[in-house]
Tab-separated table of C-alpha atoms in Angstrom:
chain	number	residue	atom	x	y	z
A	10	MET	CA	129.697	65.860	40.956
A	11	THR	CA	131.340	67.166	43.197
A	12	THR	CA	130.867	69.239	46.650
A	13	THR	CA	133.070	71.890	48.375
A	14	THR	CA	132.757	72.388	51.885
A	15	ALA	CA	134.846	75.073	54.444
A	16	ALA	CA	132.676	75.912	57.681
A	17	ALA	CA	130.031	76.967	57.217
A	18	TRP	CA	129.863	76.761	53.419
A	19	THR	CA	129.131	73.910	51.032
A	20	ALA	CA	129.557	74.359	46.971
A	21	ASN	CA	128.341	72.383	44.564
A	22	ASP	CA	129.472	71.316	41.279
A	23	ARG	CA	126.000	70.853	40.023
A	24	ASP	CA	124.283	69.751	37.062
A	25	ARG	CA	124.686	72.327	34.069
A	26	THR	CA	122.798	70.205	31.704
A	27	TRP	CA	120.061	69.635	33.978
A	28	SER	CA	117.214	72.217	34.054
A	29	SER	CA	112.893	71.579	35.714
A	30	PRO	CA	110.057	71.006	33.915
A	31	ASP	CA	107.642	73.752	32.609
A	32	GLN	CA	105.226	75.401	34.747
A	33	ASP	CA	101.765	75.657	34.783
A	34	ASP	CA	100.016	78.890	35.476
A	35	ALA	CA	97.290	77.359	38.056
A	36	ALA	CA	98.515	78.762	40.753
A	37	LEU	CA	99.689	82.078	39.567
A	38	ASN	CA	96.048	82.661	38.696
A	39	PHE	CA	94.366	80.784	41.575
A	40	HIS	CA	96.396	83.209	44.057
A	41	ARG	CA	95.630	86.344	41.210
A	42	GLY	CA	91.880	85.536	42.267
A	43	LEU	CA	92.075	85.887	45.998
A	44	THR	CA	90.507	88.134	47.312
A	45	GLY	CA	93.665	91.332	48.418
A	46	TYR	CA	96.589	90.131	46.448
A	47	GLU	CA	98.393	91.878	45.220
A	48	PRO	CA	102.624	90.898	44.686
A	49	THR	CA	104.839	91.853	47.419
A	50	ALA	CA	107.084	94.582	47.258
A	51	LEU	CA	110.690	94.374	46.023
A	52	VAL	CA	112.352	96.874	47.556
A	53	ALA	CA	115.845	98.430	46.157
A	54	LEU	CA	118.483	98.334	48.990
A	55	PRO	CA	120.910	100.883	46.955
A	56	GLU	CA	123.495	100.274	50.085
A	57	LEU	CA	124.001	96.484	50.390
A	58	ALA	CA	124.561	96.711	46.930
A	59	ARG	CA	128.209	98.842	47.974
A	60	GLU	CA	128.757	96.412	50.706
A	61	LEU	CA	128.181	93.400	49.459
A	62	GLY	CA	130.454	94.902	45.460
A	63	VAL	CA	127.931	94.396	43.183
A	64	ALA	CA	125.307	96.017	40.836
A	65	ALA	CA	122.514	96.022	43.057
A	66	VAL	CA	121.211	94.647	45.643
A	67	PHE	CA	116.858	93.730	45.760
A	68	ALA	CA	114.010	92.342	48.619
A	69	LYS	CA	112.059	90.053	47.948
A	70	ASP	CA	109.440	91.427	51.222
A	71	GLU	CA	106.746	88.970	52.245
A	72	SER	CA	105.541	90.436	55.366
A	73	THR	CA	102.869	91.477	54.132
A	74	ARG	CA	101.859	88.852	51.794
A	75	LEU	CA	98.296	87.634	51.867
A	76	GLY	CA	97.122	89.377	55.269
A	77	LEU	CA	100.076	87.094	56.719
A	78	PRO	CA	103.654	88.128	57.761
A	79	ALA	CA	104.940	85.576	55.834
A	80	PHE	CA	105.371	83.604	52.214
A	81	LYS	CA	104.135	80.845	53.473
A	82	ALA	CA	100.540	82.206	52.517
A	83	LEU	CA	101.336	80.927	49.084
A	84	GLY	CA	101.503	77.254	48.893
A	85	ALA	CA	99.007	77.161	52.602
A	86	SER	CA	96.346	78.760	50.269
A	87	TRP	CA	96.764	76.857	47.144
A	88	ALA	CA	97.601	73.117	48.719
A	89	VAL	CA	94.862	73.673	50.849
A	90	HIS	CA	92.185	74.650	47.630
A	91	ARG	CA	93.603	71.555	46.309
A	92	ALA	CA	93.231	69.054	49.183
A	93	LEU	CA	89.885	70.016	50.107
A	94	GLU	CA	89.008	69.235	46.012
A	95	ALA	CA	90.931	65.640	45.557
A	96	SER	CA	90.342	64.778	48.923
A	97	LYS	CA	86.038	65.669	48.593
A	98	ALA	CA	86.705	66.147	52.644
A	99	ASP	CA	82.978	66.436	54.510
A	100	PRO	CA	82.248	70.015	55.464
A	101	GLY	CA	82.978	68.965	59.352
A	102	ALA	CA	86.292	67.400	58.232
A	103	GLU	CA	89.804	69.012	60.492
A	104	VAL	CA	92.115	70.511	57.977
A	105	VAL	CA	95.865	69.074	60.108
A	106	THR	CA	99.465	70.042	60.054
A	107	ALA	CA	102.685	70.463	61.885
A	108	THR	CA	104.360	73.393	62.158
A	109	ASP	CA	107.701	75.492	63.332
A	110	GLY	CA	105.992	79.325	62.437
A	111	ASN	CA	103.816	80.467	59.461
A	112	HIS	CA	102.783	77.308	57.874
A	113	GLY	CA	100.638	76.443	60.814
A	114	ARG	CA	98.963	79.940	60.581
A	115	ALA	CA	98.558	80.233	56.986
A	116	VAL	CA	97.441	76.502	56.732
A	117	ALA	CA	94.623	76.908	59.799
A	118	ARG	CA	93.691	81.059	57.893
A	119	PHE	CA	93.319	79.104	54.712
A	120	ALA	CA	91.202	75.813	55.974
A	121	ARG	CA	88.350	78.924	58.115
A	122	GLU	CA	88.109	80.299	54.730
A	123	ALA	CA	87.021	77.277	53.478
A	124	GLY	CA	85.339	76.030	56.464
A	125	HIS	CA	87.006	73.842	57.949
A	126	PRO	CA	88.559	73.546	61.559
A	127	ALA	CA	92.449	73.064	62.195
A	128	ARG	CA	94.053	71.700	63.388
A	129	ILE	CA	97.983	72.648	64.265
A	130	PHE	CA	100.606	70.316	65.959
A	131	VAL	CA	103.718	72.500	67.792
A	132	LEU	CA	107.076	71.973	69.538
A	133	ALA	CA	105.900	73.427	72.631
A	134	GLY	CA	108.387	76.305	73.380
A	135	GLY	CA	109.990	75.660	69.713
A	136	ILE	CA	108.386	79.024	67.755
A	137	HIS	CA	107.629	82.248	69.585
A	138	PRO	CA	104.671	82.754	71.906
A	139	SER	CA	102.989	85.385	70.003
A	140	ALA	CA	103.136	82.685	66.926
A	141	VAL	CA	101.517	79.968	69.037
A	142	ALA	CA	98.647	82.794	69.566
A	143	ALA	CA	98.164	83.400	66.202
A	144	ILE	CA	97.394	80.524	64.678
A	145	ARG	CA	94.976	80.084	67.773
A	146	ASP	CA	93.821	83.573	66.791
A	147	GLU	CA	92.802	81.682	62.984
A	148	GLY	CA	90.455	79.609	65.262
A	149	ALA	CA	92.389	76.668	65.317
A	150	GLU	CA	93.546	74.209	67.529
A	151	VAL	CA	97.134	74.085	68.568
A	152	VAL	CA	98.505	70.848	70.081
A	153	GLU	CA	102.113	71.238	71.977
A	154	LEU	CA	104.396	68.617	71.832
A	155	ASP	CA	107.336	68.603	73.489
A	156	ALA	CA	109.623	66.745	70.871
A	157	ASN	CA	111.027	67.946	67.320
A	158	TYR	CA	110.486	68.852	64.167
A	159	ASP	CA	110.996	65.747	62.150
A	160	GLU	CA	108.099	63.547	65.613
A	161	THR	CA	105.902	66.997	65.651
A	162	VAL	CA	105.483	66.448	62.150
A	163	ALA	CA	104.725	61.910	62.700
A	164	ALA	CA	102.657	62.885	64.775
A	165	ALA	CA	100.408	65.485	63.221
A	166	ALA	CA	100.440	62.487	60.290
A	167	ASP	CA	99.469	59.227	62.699
A	168	TYR	CA	96.265	61.871	63.932
A	169	ALA	CA	95.323	63.123	60.486
A	170	ALA	CA	95.459	58.729	59.163
A	171	GLU	CA	93.238	57.992	62.761
A	172	HIS	CA	90.846	60.270	62.749
A	173	GLY	CA	90.195	60.777	58.675
A	174	ALA	CA	91.131	64.232	58.680
A	175	VAL	CA	93.104	66.346	55.247
A	176	LEU	CA	96.831	66.140	56.219
A	177	VAL	CA	98.564	69.426	54.411
A	178	GLN	CA	102.643	69.070	55.523
A	179	ASP	CA	104.955	71.320	53.463
A	180	THR	CA	107.584	68.272	53.864
A	181	ALA	CA	107.078	65.271	51.917
A	182	TRP	CA	108.350	61.373	52.245
A	183	ASP	CA	107.915	58.663	50.610
A	184	GLY	CA	103.784	58.274	49.596
A	185	TYR	CA	103.242	61.611	50.917
A	186	GLU	CA	104.314	63.759	48.364
A	187	GLU	CA	101.666	64.865	45.918
A	188	VAL	CA	99.926	67.523	48.724
A	189	PRO	CA	103.755	68.972	49.155
A	190	GLY	CA	104.453	69.704	45.823
A	191	TRP	CA	101.379	71.845	45.988
A	192	ILE	CA	102.782	74.299	48.026
A	193	VAL	CA	105.394	74.097	46.517
A	194	ASP	CA	103.227	75.069	43.033
A	195	GLY	CA	102.511	77.528	45.764
A	196	TYR	CA	105.271	78.686	45.829
A	197	SER	CA	106.375	79.647	42.382
A	198	THR	CA	104.194	82.848	42.455
A	199	LEU	CA	106.902	84.535	44.659
A	200	PHE	CA	109.660	83.999	41.994
A	201	ARG	CA	107.408	85.252	38.810
A	202	GLU	CA	106.413	88.309	40.768
A	203	ILE	CA	110.544	88.894	41.136
A	204	ASN	CA	111.137	87.856	37.645
A	205	ALA	CA	108.261	90.563	36.621
A	206	GLN	CA	109.025	93.001	39.143
A	207	LEU	CA	113.108	92.774	37.640
A	208	SER	CA	111.928	93.093	34.473
A	209	ASP	CA	110.065	96.591	35.350
A	210	ALA	CA	113.220	97.783	37.011
A	211	GLY	CA	115.134	97.160	33.487
A	212	HIS	CA	116.612	94.438	35.343
A	213	HIS	CA	117.640	90.305	33.840
A	214	ALA	CA	116.577	87.735	36.196
A	215	PRO	CA	118.619	87.676	39.543
A	216	ASP	CA	122.985	86.684	38.901
A	217	LEU	CA	122.407	85.379	42.959
A	218	ILE	CA	119.103	84.261	44.954
A	219	CYS	CA	119.639	83.596	48.451
A	220	VAL	CA	116.459	81.518	50.152
A	221	PRO	CA	116.555	81.064	53.697
A	222	THR	CA	115.699	76.856	53.517
A	223	GLY	CA	113.674	74.247	56.393
A	224	VAL	CA	112.969	71.402	54.954
A	225	GLY	CA	113.113	72.499	51.411
A	226	SER	CA	110.073	73.833	50.232
A	227	LEU	CA	111.058	77.333	48.716
A	228	LEU	CA	113.604	76.045	47.867
A	229	GLN	CA	112.397	73.812	45.571
A	230	ALA	CA	110.475	75.935	43.650
A	231	ALA	CA	113.264	78.641	43.402
A	232	LEU	CA	115.115	75.364	41.672
A	233	ALA	CA	111.785	74.723	39.388
A	234	HIS	CA	112.295	78.364	38.604
A	235	TYR	CA	115.266	79.307	37.927
A	236	ARG	CA	116.645	75.707	36.117
A	237	ARG	CA	114.029	76.144	33.737
A	238	ALA	CA	115.852	77.242	30.040
A	239	SER	CA	116.606	80.843	30.298
A	240	THR	CA	119.360	83.519	29.180
A	241	VAL	CA	120.205	83.917	32.852
A	242	ASP	CA	122.359	81.960	34.656
A	243	THR	CA	120.867	82.768	37.627
A	244	ALA	CA	123.081	80.975	41.249
A	245	VAL	CA	121.189	79.400	43.926
A	246	VAL	CA	122.251	79.676	46.998
A	247	SER	CA	120.603	78.172	50.138
A	248	VAL	CA	120.649	79.424	54.096
A	249	GLU	CA	119.612	77.467	56.967
A	250	THR	CA	120.797	78.228	60.611
A	251	GLU	CA	123.476	76.841	62.224
A	252	ALA	CA	121.679	74.440	64.438
A	253	ALA	CA	119.765	72.790	61.884
A	254	ALA	CA	122.330	72.559	58.193
A	255	CYS	CA	121.192	69.865	56.571
A	256	MET	CA	121.833	70.255	53.323
A	257	GLY	CA	125.485	70.833	53.277
A	258	PRO	CA	125.973	67.338	54.807
A	259	SER	CA	123.725	66.125	52.531
A	260	LEU	CA	125.316	66.833	50.126
A	261	ASP	CA	128.719	65.954	50.896
A	262	ALA	CA	126.819	62.602	51.452
A	263	GLY	CA	125.263	62.211	48.125
A	264	HIS	CA	122.100	61.543	50.040
A	265	PRO	CA	119.734	63.050	52.607
A	266	VAL	CA	121.153	63.042	55.787
A	267	THR	CA	119.635	63.744	59.066
A	268	VAL	CA	120.985	66.395	61.139
A	269	GLU	CA	120.034	66.757	65.009
A	270	THR	CA	118.283	70.051	65.895
A	271	GLY	CA	119.244	72.495	68.544
A	272	LYS	CA	117.916	75.954	68.942
A	273	THR	CA	117.887	78.653	67.349
A	274	ILE	CA	115.883	81.802	66.883
A	275	MET	CA	115.319	80.671	62.812
A	276	SER	CA	112.624	78.981	63.881
A	277	GLY	CA	110.890	78.136	60.615
A	278	LEU	CA	114.325	76.748	59.695
A	279	ASN	CA	114.691	74.387	62.989
A	280	CYS	CA	114.165	71.411	60.644
A	281	GLY	CA	116.848	68.441	60.283
A	282	THR	CA	115.468	66.376	57.155
A	283	PRO	CA	115.431	68.039	53.933
A	284	SER	CA	112.079	67.173	52.095
A	285	SER	CA	112.138	63.724	49.575
A	286	LEU	CA	110.466	65.597	46.895
A	287	ALA	CA	112.610	69.078	46.756
A	288	TRP	CA	116.068	66.594	46.905
A	289	PRO	CA	116.675	65.920	43.382
A	290	LEU	CA	116.126	69.497	42.815
A	291	VAL	CA	118.921	69.980	45.193
A	292	ARG	CA	121.492	67.497	44.344
A	293	ASP	CA	121.242	69.138	40.733
A	294	GLY	CA	120.164	72.028	40.903
A	295	LEU	CA	122.015	74.208	43.641
A	296	ASP	CA	125.195	76.013	43.829
A	297	ALA	CA	125.650	75.835	47.265
A	298	ALA	CA	123.793	75.876	50.861
A	299	VAL	CA	125.378	78.316	53.686
A	300	ALA	CA	125.261	78.358	57.548
A	301	VAL	CA	124.507	81.239	59.935
A	302	SER	CA	124.502	81.740	63.443
A	303	ASP	CA	122.158	83.233	65.745
A	304	ASP	CA	123.979	86.529	65.774
A	305	ALA	CA	124.577	87.028	62.583
A	306	ALA	CA	120.396	86.649	61.185
A	307	ILE	CA	119.818	89.265	64.345
A	308	ASP	CA	122.267	91.715	63.163
A	309	ALA	CA	121.285	91.105	59.421
A	310	ALA	CA	117.497	91.295	60.130
A	311	HIS	CA	118.457	94.829	62.203
A	312	ARG	CA	120.585	95.982	59.256
A	313	LEU	CA	117.590	95.104	57.289
A	314	ALA	CA	115.927	97.489	59.497
A	315	GLU	CA	117.086	100.734	59.345
A	316	LEU	CA	116.455	99.962	55.228
A	317	GLY	CA	113.211	100.068	56.256
A	318	VAL	CA	112.947	96.843	54.956
A	319	ALA	CA	111.386	94.895	58.437
A	320	ALA	CA	112.231	91.386	58.773
A	321	GLY	CA	112.489	88.650	61.501
A	322	PRO	CA	115.067	86.597	61.200
A	323	CYS	CA	113.914	83.265	59.087
A	324	GLY	CA	114.112	86.553	55.963
A	325	ALA	CA	116.914	88.164	57.222
A	326	ALA	CA	118.530	85.148	57.203
A	327	SER	CA	119.250	85.676	53.201
A	328	LEU	CA	121.177	88.750	53.495
A	329	ALA	CA	123.549	86.858	56.731
A	330	GLY	CA	124.073	84.456	53.822
A	331	ALA	CA	124.621	86.912	51.808
A	332	LYS	CA	127.235	88.702	53.310
A	333	GLU	CA	128.718	84.854	54.426
A	334	ALA	CA	128.899	84.014	50.252
A	335	LEU	CA	130.251	87.474	48.732
A	336	THR	CA	132.592	89.255	52.129
A	337	GLY	CA	133.210	86.100	53.873
A	338	LEU	CA	136.146	83.783	54.568
A	339	ASP	CA	137.192	82.871	50.955
A	340	LYS	CA	134.948	85.223	49.187
A	341	ASP	CA	136.957	85.916	45.837
A	342	SER	CA	136.726	81.829	45.167
A	343	ARG	CA	133.342	81.304	46.998
A	344	ARG	CA	132.278	84.451	43.965
A	345	ARG	CA	133.851	82.713	40.610
A	346	HIS	CA	132.143	79.470	41.794
A	347	LEU	CA	128.453	81.922	41.704
A	348	GLY	CA	129.640	83.601	39.535
A	349	VAL	CA	128.673	86.875	41.124
A	350	ASP	CA	130.795	90.173	40.449
A	351	ALA	CA	131.250	93.997	40.332
A	352	ASP	CA	127.885	93.693	37.510
A	353	SER	CA	125.497	91.255	39.657
A	354	VAL	CA	122.126	92.156	40.333
A	355	VAL	CA	121.408	89.962	43.679
A	356	VAL	CA	117.813	89.167	45.479
A	357	LEU	CA	117.467	87.961	49.483
A	358	THR	CA	114.725	86.632	49.988
A	359	ILE	CA	112.933	87.965	52.842
A	360	THR	CA	110.535	84.892	53.739
A	361	GLU	CA	109.104	86.692	57.100
A	362	GLY	CA	108.026	89.827	58.642
A	363	ALA	CA	109.249	90.974	62.642
A	364	GLU	CA	105.460	90.969	63.638
A	365	ALA	CA	105.707	87.219	62.451
A	366	ASN	CA	109.039	86.430	65.039
A	367	PRO	CA	110.535	89.241	66.284
A	368	VAL	CA	113.658	89.896	66.932
A	369	PRO	CA	115.751	90.496	69.934
A	370	ALA	CA	117.393	93.933	70.250
A	371	ILE	CA	121.314	93.981	70.159
């Protein structure tokens, strides 16, 4: 396997003989049983199709997922359910996590609905004040730390171990992989919905899907789904913030690496270490990693808003990444690498709405 890096773009010569195992329907059936469940919208954007030079572009809009403004509700609901069931926790046991935004609110929501208090560790000043307020509005205790994301995760894990709390973290490390695996399983519902919605619209599975990426749990779910035996060889591209782009360097190194994180409006992507659970799928199944700037994400969010999709900057990163891949520097070689042409179908994973993380005016 080889990688080719050019500025913000890292192409991965993935193992095309590798496929992921089949998945069961447990998480999907669980979600279908939740009050308020319905598939989120898959929005056709013909204007973007013309701009990107492809046949069709769709935005999978996660801004109304189970009454929350982000896809995180899928993983958190399933993982909180499984973790409480597995731990046989007392009714008063706390559910604990670290977050850079939407995951913490989702964990707080589903812990409360299960009758458990929640304690959410956040980066002081690292997420929008409205996101912190939303977590508190779910009834959770918020602990703000002057630390980066990895340090905040470690603090939450230490607290849970010391106090006998139930840790529901969306990144994995050696010895902590079962719960993150449940979170990934929860995210699979999103990709199953996409395939069904595309089929209903007369299309096959996407030729390209762009996935905003922090530690890589949603990316892992995408790769687990699209690397199963299929008649369509879907290209999968991870999109990160320039402030914390660890997937490209990890592909170059051949193993997970940690990068120093910086300041970014894409707070949900500000994670400097790939999940250990996601890494094998990234190494063997990812087509390319692209990093985008805050300005590019903001421009993409405003373009989506013009087309009726109210995306936060993390969700809009999908469009910023697609533009970089398909219309930016070396676009011809990048399109060849991804197998994208004028007949291709592209899906943008809009992971959060503008309510979750407001977008500055231009």
